[in-house]
């Protein structure tokens, strides 16, 4: 049995990037020879389905408390003692508190690591945060701007904050990549019309309404293209945004050039059909779809917010526009379709292959874990 053992803790019941990437973390660590265990809530259906499929060892929180959750901490400590686990990673900041108690109950034997998936919206320098974060052995930020944010908004020493990307399985991605003509045929799209796409759940934070407005403006100014909106209605938030997006598309003067496609299990076939990927999010923490677009060799146009500028090297590896500026976005759509910069797109792909491959990122993570 492997001497490298790790417990991944996540009690999130949502369905988003964090919940997709948490099981992937386990898969990649297992490839490196780690024996991986999971501690989740019974209600974390998306993560639980993934760990069942991958046949990981797992156990569940009991009745989870918001604070002073000593029963859950004891569960973790007892489980780790039984299985001789010394390293614990959580991908959800709310779970740090219970891991602090577990570390104390283990007489500091457990090494606790937090892998950051969300931005720090506010400063976390209160006494309780200072005490809590002091027990972390390492904090992992996937991008440099998140590392800087963590250093500025917490009391954690910069020496404990490490930049390690959330990697992408390039071989798996390539398996589902298609020739453009095949990809368009599978999506029932015209072959002779450039295709622009926005991919992600349909809600206010992703900016589909702005993309429709920008696309209409660009077409009215001579652009010949079609727009595909890929994704499902957000299940958790019932604010009518999906209905507004559909209504805006139907009311548009270019409605016949706008196509809705439901969420797909694999994104590579969608990207294979695109000439432009738009990332219009209001504040994307990381943006795995941005990385996937760059890897696919698709020019990416992104809003100048969140992690998108970092990923696009502030315009050197893609195109940026001010959030909400539909005229600027429309102008970029025309520029990229009419005069694509293949050198920029190729550099973007090379950057992802060199620095964001899951294997490379996991090796860096392993080095950190074994150094603790």
mmCIF file of C-alpha atoms in Angstrom:
data_model
loop_
_atom_site.group_PDB
_atom_site.id
_atom_site.type_symbol
_atom_site.label_atom_id
_atom_site.label_comp_id
_atom_site.label_asym_id
_atom_site.label_seq_id
_atom_site.Cartn_x
_atom_site.Cartn_y
_atom_site.Cartn_z
ATOM 1 C CA UNK A 1 0.000 0.000 0.000
ATOM 2 C CA UNK A 2 1.258 3.472 -0.855
ATOM 3 C CA UNK A 3 2.807 5.514 1.933
ATOM 4 C CA UNK A 4 1.419 8.683 0.341
ATOM 5 C CA UNK A 5 -2.095 9.192 1.679
ATOM 6 C CA UNK A 6 -4.335 12.226 1.573
ATOM 7 C CA UNK A 7 -7.841 13.248 2.617
ATOM 8 C CA UNK A 8 -9.746 15.764 0.485
ATOM 9 C CA UNK A 9 -12.462 17.618 2.399
ATOM 10 C CA UNK A 10 -15.318 19.524 0.747
ATOM 11 C CA UNK A 11 -18.844 19.998 2.090
ATOM 12 C CA UNK A 12 -20.132 22.112 -0.823
ATOM 13 C CA UNK A 13 -23.486 21.082 -2.253
ATOM 14 C CA UNK A 14 -23.338 23.372 -5.271
ATOM 15 C CA UNK A 15 -22.508 22.504 -8.875
ATOM 16 C CA UNK A 16 -19.796 24.678 -10.349
ATOM 17 C CA UNK A 17 -16.094 24.885 -11.011
ATOM 18 C CA UNK A 18 -15.104 24.052 -7.430
ATOM 19 C CA UNK A 19 -17.264 20.935 -7.403
ATOM 20 C CA UNK A 20 -15.938 19.841 -10.803
ATOM 21 C CA UNK A 21 -12.292 20.394 -9.904
ATOM 22 C CA UNK A 22 -12.353 18.826 -6.427
ATOM 23 C CA UNK A 23 -12.807 15.233 -7.680
ATOM 24 C CA UNK A 24 -10.340 15.967 -10.501
ATOM 25 C CA UNK A 25 -7.771 16.818 -7.834
ATOM 26 C CA UNK A 26 -8.214 13.354 -6.395
ATOM 27 C CA UNK A 27 -7.870 11.728 -9.807
ATOM 28 C CA UNK A 28 -4.617 13.534 -10.548
ATOM 29 C CA UNK A 29 -3.119 12.780 -7.129
ATOM 30 C CA UNK A 30 -4.005 9.122 -7.548
ATOM 31 C CA UNK A 31 -2.118 9.100 -10.857
ATOM 32 C CA UNK A 32 0.923 10.255 -8.868
ATOM 33 C CA UNK A 33 0.610 7.300 -6.531
ATOM 34 C CA UNK A 34 -1.384 8.841 -3.683
ATOM 35 C CA UNK A 35 -4.050 6.901 -1.849
ATOM 36 C CA UNK A 36 -6.914 9.394 -1.932
ATOM 37 C CA UNK A 37 -9.847 9.578 0.487
ATOM 38 C CA UNK A 38 -12.768 12.035 0.520
ATOM 39 C CA UNK A 39 -14.791 13.568 3.357
ATOM 40 C CA UNK A 40 -17.969 15.198 2.034
ATOM 41 C CA UNK A 41 -21.525 15.972 3.064
ATOM 42 C CA UNK A 42 -24.327 13.616 2.113
ATOM 43 C CA UNK A 43 -25.894 16.524 0.222
ATOM 44 C CA UNK A 44 -22.879 17.176 -2.004
ATOM 45 C CA UNK A 45 -24.464 15.205 -4.821
ATOM 46 C CA UNK A 46 -22.254 16.382 -7.679
ATOM 47 C CA UNK A 47 -18.985 15.619 -5.880
ATOM 48 C CA UNK A 48 -20.354 12.369 -4.452
ATOM 49 C CA UNK A 49 -21.422 11.143 -7.881
ATOM 50 C CA UNK A 50 -17.909 11.783 -9.167
ATOM 51 C CA UNK A 51 -16.133 10.057 -6.292
ATOM 52 C CA UNK A 52 -18.482 7.061 -6.620
ATOM 53 C CA UNK A 53 -17.666 6.840 -10.330
ATOM 54 C CA UNK A 54 -13.952 7.004 -9.594
ATOM 55 C CA UNK A 55 -14.344 4.513 -6.709
ATOM 56 C CA UNK A 56 -12.574 6.626 -4.087
ATOM 57 C CA UNK A 57 -12.744 5.806 -0.394
ATOM 58 C CA UNK A 58 -15.030 8.315 1.309
ATOM 59 C CA UNK A 59 -17.094 9.123 4.366
ATOM 60 C CA UNK A 60 -19.595 11.858 5.199
ATOM 61 C CA UNK A 61 -19.994 14.635 7.701
ATOM 62 C CA UNK A 62 -22.571 13.914 10.347
ATOM 63 C CA UNK A 63 -24.776 16.853 11.283
ATOM 64 C CA UNK A 64 -22.416 19.659 10.313
ATOM 65 C CA UNK A 65 -22.341 22.689 12.598
ATOM 66 C CA UNK A 66 -21.409 26.199 11.557
ATOM 67 C CA UNK A 67 -18.943 26.715 14.393
ATOM 68 C CA UNK A 68 -17.098 24.608 16.967
ATOM 69 C CA UNK A 69 -17.872 21.481 14.955
ATOM 70 C CA UNK A 70 -15.974 19.146 17.247
ATOM 71 C CA UNK A 71 -17.963 16.027 16.254
ATOM 72 C CA UNK A 72 -16.943 16.419 12.605
ATOM 73 C CA UNK A 73 -13.390 17.244 13.635
ATOM 74 C CA UNK A 74 -13.273 14.056 15.690
ATOM 75 C CA UNK A 75 -14.625 12.114 12.687
ATOM 76 C CA UNK A 76 -11.761 13.424 10.577
ATOM 77 C CA UNK A 77 -9.100 12.791 13.205
ATOM 78 C CA UNK A 78 -10.310 9.264 13.911
ATOM 79 C CA UNK A 79 -10.516 8.428 10.206
ATOM 80 C CA UNK A 80 -7.031 9.785 9.549
ATOM 81 C CA UNK A 81 -5.621 7.859 12.515
ATOM 82 C CA UNK A 82 -7.255 4.650 11.311
ATOM 83 C CA UNK A 83 -5.953 5.013 7.755
ATOM 84 C CA UNK A 84 -2.628 6.628 8.727
ATOM 85 C CA UNK A 85 -3.377 9.777 6.735
ATOM 86 C CA UNK A 86 -1.199 12.783 7.465
ATOM 87 C CA UNK A 87 -2.148 15.266 4.734
ATOM 88 C CA UNK A 88 -5.540 16.959 4.354
ATOM 89 C CA UNK A 89 -6.636 19.369 1.618
ATOM 90 C CA UNK A 90 -9.841 21.356 1.577
ATOM 91 C CA UNK A 91 -11.128 23.225 -1.447
ATOM 92 C CA UNK A 92 -13.839 25.083 0.483
ATOM 93 C CA UNK A 93 -12.876 27.915 2.817
ATOM 94 C CA UNK A 94 -15.791 27.187 5.157
ATOM 95 C CA UNK A 95 -14.256 23.798 5.942
ATOM 96 C CA UNK A 96 -10.999 25.293 7.252
ATOM 97 C CA UNK A 97 -12.557 25.800 10.692
ATOM 98 C CA UNK A 98 -13.345 22.120 11.251
ATOM 99 C CA UNK A 99 -9.886 21.155 10.019
ATOM 100 C CA UNK A 100 -8.285 23.428 12.598
ATOM 101 C CA UNK A 101 -10.069 21.458 15.308
ATOM 102 C CA UNK A 102 -9.029 18.197 13.650
ATOM 103 C CA UNK A 103 -5.411 19.351 13.624
ATOM 104 C CA UNK A 104 -5.605 20.174 17.322
ATOM 105 C CA UNK A 105 -7.235 16.834 18.133
ATOM 106 C CA UNK A 106 -4.428 15.100 16.222
ATOM 107 C CA UNK A 107 -1.820 16.914 18.340
ATOM 108 C CA UNK A 108 -0.772 18.831 15.210
ATOM 109 C CA UNK A 109 0.064 15.629 13.341
ATOM 110 C CA UNK A 110 -2.199 16.524 10.393
ATOM 111 C CA UNK A 111 -0.846 18.819 7.689
ATOM 112 C CA UNK A 112 -3.670 21.127 6.561
ATOM 113 C CA UNK A 113 -3.690 22.726 3.109
ATOM 114 C CA UNK A 114 -6.292 25.028 1.585
ATOM 115 C CA UNK A 115 -6.621 25.111 -2.212
ATOM 116 C CA UNK A 116 -8.264 28.414 -3.086
ATOM 117 C CA UNK A 117 -11.116 28.363 -5.608
ATOM 118 C CA UNK A 118 -12.864 31.638 -4.772
ATOM 119 C CA UNK A 119 -11.728 35.229 -4.461
ATOM 120 C CA UNK A 120 -11.514 36.906 -1.071
ATOM 121 C CA UNK A 121 -14.243 39.507 -1.274
ATOM 122 C CA UNK A 122 -13.442 41.116 2.064
ATOM 123 C CA UNK A 123 -10.495 41.375 4.421
ATOM 124 C CA UNK A 124 -10.141 38.394 6.747
ATOM 125 C CA UNK A 125 -7.845 39.758 9.416
ATOM 126 C CA UNK A 126 -10.109 39.443 12.452
ATOM 127 C CA UNK A 127 -8.831 37.633 15.536
ATOM 128 C CA UNK A 128 -10.738 34.480 14.649
ATOM 129 C CA UNK A 129 -9.303 34.496 11.119
ATOM 130 C CA UNK A 130 -5.769 35.104 12.386
ATOM 131 C CA UNK A 131 -6.058 32.153 14.754
ATOM 132 C CA UNK A 132 -7.679 29.910 12.159
ATOM 133 C CA UNK A 133 -5.218 30.635 9.365
ATOM 134 C CA UNK A 134 -2.237 30.215 11.699
ATOM 135 C CA UNK A 135 -2.995 26.485 11.737
ATOM 136 C CA UNK A 136 -2.780 26.161 7.947
ATOM 137 C CA UNK A 137 0.430 24.572 6.734
ATOM 138 C CA UNK A 138 -0.027 25.956 3.220
ATOM 139 C CA UNK A 139 -2.424 28.035 1.132
ATOM 140 C CA UNK A 140 -2.553 27.349 -2.618
ATOM 141 C CA UNK A 141 -3.668 30.067 -5.036
ATOM 142 C CA UNK A 142 -4.123 29.090 -8.693
ATOM 143 C CA UNK A 143 -3.087 32.507 -10.032
ATOM 144 C CA UNK A 144 -0.623 35.211 -8.988
ATOM 145 C CA UNK A 145 -3.334 37.829 -8.452
ATOM 146 C CA UNK A 146 -5.084 35.491 -5.990
ATOM 147 C CA UNK A 147 -1.823 34.978 -4.128
ATOM 148 C CA UNK A 148 -1.430 38.749 -3.848
ATOM 149 C CA UNK A 149 -5.047 39.081 -2.753
ATOM 150 C CA UNK A 150 -4.585 36.457 -0.032
ATOM 151 C CA UNK A 151 -1.424 38.169 1.191
ATOM 152 C CA UNK A 152 -3.167 41.543 1.360
ATOM 153 C CA UNK A 153 -6.455 40.414 2.913
ATOM 154 C CA UNK A 154 -5.280 37.819 5.434
ATOM 155 C CA UNK A 155 -2.499 37.539 7.975
ATOM 156 C CA UNK A 156 -0.934 34.551 6.197
ATOM 157 C CA UNK A 157 2.775 35.048 5.422
ATOM 158 C CA UNK A 158 3.485 35.200 1.696
ATOM 159 C CA UNK A 159 5.937 32.316 2.183
ATOM 160 C CA UNK A 160 2.973 30.046 2.972
ATOM 161 C CA UNK A 161 0.959 31.102 -0.101
ATOM 162 C CA UNK A 162 1.943 29.086 -3.161
ATOM 163 C CA UNK A 163 0.867 29.600 -6.769
ATOM 164 C CA UNK A 164 -0.064 26.257 -8.341
ATOM 165 C CA UNK A 165 -2.563 26.264 -11.236
ATOM 166 C CA UNK A 166 -5.669 24.113 -11.409
ATOM 167 C CA UNK A 167 -4.440 21.866 -14.179
ATOM 168 C CA UNK A 168 -6.200 20.499 -17.234
ATOM 169 C CA UNK A 169 -5.862 16.926 -18.499
ATOM 170 C CA UNK A 170 -4.502 17.653 -21.955
ATOM 171 C CA UNK A 171 -4.616 14.054 -23.189
ATOM 172 C CA UNK A 172 -8.267 13.719 -22.185
ATOM 173 C CA UNK A 173 -9.069 17.080 -23.794
ATOM 174 C CA UNK A 174 -7.364 16.077 -27.029
ATOM 175 C CA UNK A 175 -9.370 12.840 -27.119
ATOM 176 C CA UNK A 176 -12.586 14.818 -27.612
ATOM 177 C CA UNK A 177 -11.199 17.459 -29.974
ATOM 178 C CA UNK A 178 -12.717 17.313 -33.469
ATOM 179 C CA UNK A 179 -12.046 18.802 -36.904
ATOM 180 C CA UNK A 180 -14.019 22.020 -37.236
ATOM 181 C CA UNK A 181 -16.245 20.682 -40.011
ATOM 182 C CA UNK A 182 -17.168 17.632 -37.918
ATOM 183 C CA UNK A 183 -17.811 19.730 -34.812
ATOM 184 C CA UNK A 184 -20.097 22.089 -36.705
ATOM 185 C CA UNK A 185 -21.941 19.212 -38.329
ATOM 186 C CA UNK A 186 -22.603 17.601 -34.956
ATOM 187 C CA UNK A 187 -24.009 20.904 -33.686
ATOM 188 C CA UNK A 188 -26.061 21.411 -36.888
ATOM 189 C CA UNK A 189 -24.314 24.716 -37.595
ATOM 190 C CA UNK A 190 -23.677 26.185 -41.067
ATOM 191 C CA UNK A 191 -20.154 25.364 -42.219
ATOM 192 C CA UNK A 192 -19.444 28.629 -44.039
ATOM 193 C CA UNK A 193 -20.261 31.049 -41.200
ATOM 194 C CA UNK A 194 -17.738 31.939 -38.458
ATOM 195 C CA UNK A 195 -18.920 30.824 -35.020
ATOM 196 C CA UNK A 196 -18.691 32.818 -31.798
ATOM 197 C CA UNK A 197 -19.466 31.101 -28.506
ATOM 198 C CA UNK A 198 -20.055 31.756 -24.830
ATOM 199 C CA UNK A 199 -19.957 28.706 -22.570
ATOM 200 C CA UNK A 200 -21.196 28.363 -18.997
ATOM 201 C CA UNK A 201 -24.283 28.282 -16.850
ATOM 202 C CA UNK A 202 -26.779 30.921 -17.885
ATOM 203 C CA UNK A 203 -26.970 33.487 -15.131
ATOM 204 C CA UNK A 204 -26.299 37.146 -14.456
ATOM 205 C CA UNK A 205 -22.655 36.611 -13.472
ATOM 206 C CA UNK A 206 -21.742 35.113 -16.861
ATOM 207 C CA UNK A 207 -22.921 38.019 -19.014
ATOM 208 C CA UNK A 208 -24.964 36.352 -21.758
ATOM 209 C CA UNK A 209 -27.219 39.407 -22.138
ATOM 210 C CA UNK A 210 -24.214 41.632 -22.844
ATOM 211 C CA UNK A 211 -22.897 39.165 -25.395
ATOM 212 C CA UNK A 212 -26.205 39.142 -27.281
ATOM 213 C CA UNK A 213 -26.218 42.958 -27.373
ATOM 214 C CA UNK A 214 -22.596 43.096 -28.560
ATOM 215 C CA UNK A 215 -23.188 40.433 -31.195
ATOM 216 C CA UNK A 216 -26.214 42.279 -32.571
ATOM 217 C CA UNK A 217 -24.224 45.532 -32.701
ATOM 218 C CA UNK A 218 -21.351 43.825 -34.530
ATOM 219 C CA UNK A 219 -23.641 42.214 -37.120
ATOM 220 C CA UNK A 220 -25.398 45.520 -37.715
ATOM 221 C CA UNK A 221 -21.960 46.942 -38.474
ATOM 222 C CA UNK A 222 -21.103 44.326 -41.066
ATOM 223 C CA UNK A 223 -19.949 41.227 -39.150
ATOM 224 C CA UNK A 224 -20.995 37.929 -40.688
ATOM 225 C CA UNK A 225 -21.099 35.295 -37.943
ATOM 226 C CA UNK A 226 -23.304 33.144 -35.736
ATOM 227 C CA UNK A 227 -23.467 33.008 -31.946
ATOM 228 C CA UNK A 228 -23.901 29.895 -29.847
ATOM 229 C CA UNK A 229 -24.863 30.147 -26.178
ATOM 230 C CA UNK A 230 -23.866 26.916 -24.448
ATOM 231 C CA UNK A 231 -25.132 26.078 -20.977
ATOM 232 C CA UNK A 232 -28.122 25.360 -18.804
ATOM 233 C CA UNK A 233 -30.300 27.491 -16.603
ATOM 234 C CA UNK A 234 -28.835 28.006 -13.138
ATOM 235 C CA UNK A 235 -30.673 25.680 -10.788
ATOM 236 C CA UNK A 236 -29.975 27.447 -7.509
ATOM 237 C CA UNK A 237 -30.780 31.058 -8.412
ATOM 238 C CA UNK A 238 -34.332 31.716 -9.627
ATOM 239 C CA UNK A 239 -34.104 35.339 -10.785
ATOM 240 C CA UNK A 240 -35.556 35.052 -14.263
ATOM 241 C CA UNK A 241 -32.214 35.694 -15.968
ATOM 242 C CA UNK A 242 -32.433 32.671 -18.240
ATOM 243 C CA UNK A 243 -35.845 33.808 -19.458
ATOM 244 C CA UNK A 244 -34.442 37.310 -20.078
ATOM 245 C CA UNK A 245 -31.612 35.870 -22.172
ATOM 246 C CA UNK A 246 -33.994 33.788 -24.289
ATOM 247 C CA UNK A 247 -36.328 36.761 -24.707
ATOM 248 C CA UNK A 248 -33.427 39.043 -25.712
ATOM 249 C CA UNK A 249 -32.256 36.541 -28.307
ATOM 250 C CA UNK A 250 -35.757 36.154 -29.755
ATOM 251 C CA UNK A 251 -36.278 39.916 -29.857
ATOM 252 C CA UNK A 252 -32.919 40.557 -31.510
ATOM 253 C CA UNK A 253 -32.651 41.553 -35.153
ATOM 254 C CA UNK A 254 -30.134 38.693 -35.488
ATOM 255 C CA UNK A 255 -32.223 36.022 -33.766
ATOM 256 C CA UNK A 256 -31.772 33.580 -36.644
ATOM 257 C CA UNK A 257 -28.022 33.653 -36.034
ATOM 258 C CA UNK A 258 -28.242 32.875 -32.303
ATOM 259 C CA UNK A 259 -28.374 29.251 -31.214
ATOM 260 C CA UNK A 260 -28.831 27.764 -27.749
ATOM 261 C CA UNK A 261 -27.025 24.524 -26.934
ATOM 262 C CA UNK A 262 -27.470 22.707 -23.602
ATOM 263 C CA UNK A 263 -24.569 21.899 -21.291
ATOM 264 C CA UNK A 264 -22.253 19.274 -22.727
ATOM 265 C CA UNK A 265 -20.299 16.671 -20.774
ATOM 266 C CA UNK A 266 -17.210 17.469 -22.837
ATOM 267 C CA UNK A 267 -16.324 20.985 -23.892
ATOM 268 C CA UNK A 268 -13.663 20.145 -26.492
ATOM 269 C CA UNK A 269 -16.156 19.325 -29.296
ATOM 270 C CA UNK A 270 -17.864 22.694 -28.727
ATOM 271 C CA UNK A 271 -14.577 24.584 -28.780
ATOM 272 C CA UNK A 272 -13.622 22.732 -31.964
ATOM 273 C CA UNK A 273 -16.466 24.542 -33.733
ATOM 274 C CA UNK A 274 -15.535 28.039 -32.551
ATOM 275 C CA UNK A 275 -13.695 30.911 -34.170
ATOM 276 C CA UNK A 276 -13.988 33.037 -30.993
ATOM 277 C CA UNK A 277 -14.681 32.229 -27.352
ATOM 278 C CA UNK A 278 -16.138 35.018 -25.233
ATOM 279 C CA UNK A 279 -15.645 35.024 -21.453
ATOM 280 C CA UNK A 280 -17.951 37.829 -20.325
ATOM 281 C CA UNK A 281 -18.073 36.943 -16.626
ATOM 282 C CA UNK A 282 -18.441 39.718 -14.099
ATOM 283 C CA UNK A 283 -15.691 38.385 -11.870
ATOM 284 C CA UNK A 284 -14.334 34.969 -12.872
ATOM 285 C CA UNK A 285 -12.005 33.736 -10.142
ATOM 286 C CA UNK A 286 -10.038 31.397 -12.361
ATOM 287 C CA UNK A 287 -11.889 30.520 -15.539
ATOM 288 C CA UNK A 288 -11.266 26.924 -16.579
ATOM 289 C CA UNK A 289 -13.219 27.586 -19.775
ATOM 290 C CA UNK A 290 -10.658 30.292 -20.625
ATOM 291 C CA UNK A 291 -7.845 27.759 -20.237
ATOM 292 C CA UNK A 292 -9.737 25.221 -22.325
ATOM 293 C CA UNK A 293 -10.330 27.782 -25.065
ATOM 294 C CA UNK A 294 -6.649 28.720 -25.149
ATOM 295 C CA UNK A 295 -5.673 25.038 -25.271
ATOM 296 C CA UNK A 296 -8.076 24.493 -28.175
ATOM 297 C CA UNK A 297 -6.361 27.248 -30.157
ATOM 298 C CA UNK A 298 -9.464 29.450 -30.105
ATOM 299 C CA UNK A 299 -8.990 33.227 -29.743
ATOM 300 C CA UNK A 300 -10.405 34.285 -26.363
ATOM 301 C CA UNK A 301 -12.054 37.652 -25.734
ATOM 302 C CA UNK A 302 -12.571 38.261 -22.032
ATOM 303 C CA UNK A 303 -13.865 40.941 -19.706
ATOM 304 C CA UNK A 304 -11.065 42.749 -17.908
ATOM 305 C CA UNK A 305 -12.001 41.425 -14.453
ATOM 306 C CA UNK A 306 -11.124 38.636 -12.024
ATOM 307 C CA UNK A 307 -8.615 36.049 -13.164
ATOM 308 C CA UNK A 308 -9.202 36.520 -16.893
ATOM 309 C CA UNK A 309 -6.549 39.256 -17.359
ATOM 310 C CA UNK A 310 -3.956 37.044 -15.629
ATOM 311 C CA UNK A 311 -4.766 34.056 -17.826
ATOM 312 C CA UNK A 312 -4.674 36.165 -20.985
ATOM 313 C CA UNK A 313 -1.410 37.816 -19.868
ATOM 314 C CA UNK A 314 -3.163 41.194 -19.849
ATOM 315 C CA UNK A 315 -3.895 41.040 -23.555
ATOM 316 C CA UNK A 316 -0.735 39.329 -24.833
ATOM 317 C CA UNK A 317 -2.441 35.946 -25.154
ATOM 318 C CA UNK A 318 -5.975 37.085 -25.899
ATOM 319 C CA UNK A 319 -8.211 40.131 -26.013
ATOM 320 C CA UNK A 320 -9.666 42.176 -23.171
ATOM 321 C CA UNK A 321 -12.514 44.667 -23.018
ATOM 322 C CA UNK A 322 -14.021 46.722 -20.168
ATOM 323 C CA UNK A 323 -16.778 44.802 -18.400
ATOM 324 C CA UNK A 324 -20.190 45.840 -19.676
ATOM 325 C CA UNK A 325 -18.862 47.756 -22.689
ATOM 326 C CA UNK A 326 -20.838 46.062 -25.446
ATOM 327 C CA UNK A 327 -19.515 48.436 -28.127
ATOM 328 C CA UNK A 328 -15.907 47.562 -27.271
ATOM 329 C CA UNK A 329 -16.801 43.866 -27.328
ATOM 330 C CA UNK A 330 -18.557 44.259 -30.684
ATOM 331 C CA UNK A 331 -15.486 45.979 -32.133
ATOM 332 C CA UNK A 332 -13.233 43.153 -30.938
ATOM 333 C CA UNK A 333 -15.532 40.549 -32.491
ATOM 334 C CA UNK A 334 -15.116 42.222 -35.865
ATOM 335 C CA UNK A 335 -11.357 42.604 -35.478
ATOM 336 C CA UNK A 336 -10.753 38.986 -34.496
ATOM 337 C CA UNK A 337 -13.031 37.502 -37.172
ATOM 338 C CA UNK A 338 -11.715 39.723 -39.961
ATOM 339 C CA UNK A 339 -8.018 39.699 -38.964
ATOM 340 C CA UNK A 340 -7.239 36.798 -36.617
ATOM 341 C CA UNK A 341 -3.828 36.842 -34.926
ATOM 342 C CA UNK A 342 -2.636 33.249 -35.212
ATOM 343 C CA UNK A 343 0.681 34.066 -33.524
ATOM 344 C CA UNK A 344 -1.106 35.267 -30.382
ATOM 345 C CA UNK A 345 -3.415 32.244 -30.373
ATOM 346 C CA UNK A 346 -0.500 29.817 -30.801
ATOM 347 C CA UNK A 347 1.411 31.466 -27.949
ATOM 348 C CA UNK A 348 -1.653 31.091 -25.754
ATOM 349 C CA UNK A 349 -1.875 27.367 -26.509
ATOM 350 C CA UNK A 350 1.833 26.866 -25.846
ATOM 351 C CA UNK A 351 1.486 28.645 -22.495
ATOM 352 C CA UNK A 352 -1.295 26.294 -21.379
ATOM 353 C CA UNK A 353 0.579 23.172 -22.481
ATOM 354 C CA UNK A 354 3.744 24.297 -20.690
ATOM 355 C CA UNK A 355 2.282 25.593 -17.425
ATOM 356 C CA UNK A 356 -1.304 24.389 -16.934
ATOM 357 C CA UNK A 357 -1.123 20.680 -17.746
ATOM 358 C CA UNK A 358 -2.656 18.657 -14.910
ATOM 359 C CA UNK A 359 0.430 16.434 -14.662
ATOM 360 C CA UNK A 360 2.737 19.439 -14.260
ATOM 361 C CA UNK A 361 0.484 21.113 -11.688
ATOM 362 C CA UNK A 362 0.115 17.901 -9.678
ATOM 363 C CA UNK A 363 3.875 17.389 -9.537
ATOM 364 C CA UNK A 364 4.212 20.895 -8.094
ATOM 365 C CA UNK A 365 1.450 20.141 -5.599
ATOM 366 C CA UNK A 366 3.121 16.900 -4.596
ATOM 367 C CA UNK A 367 6.432 18.671 -4.022
ATOM 368 C CA UNK A 368 4.662 21.080 -1.698
ATOM 369 C CA UNK A 369 2.814 18.346 0.196
ATOM 370 C CA UNK A 370 5.941 16.291 0.758
ATOM 371 C CA UNK A 371 7.837 19.361 1.969
ATOM 372 C CA UNK A 372 5.415 20.045 4.812
#
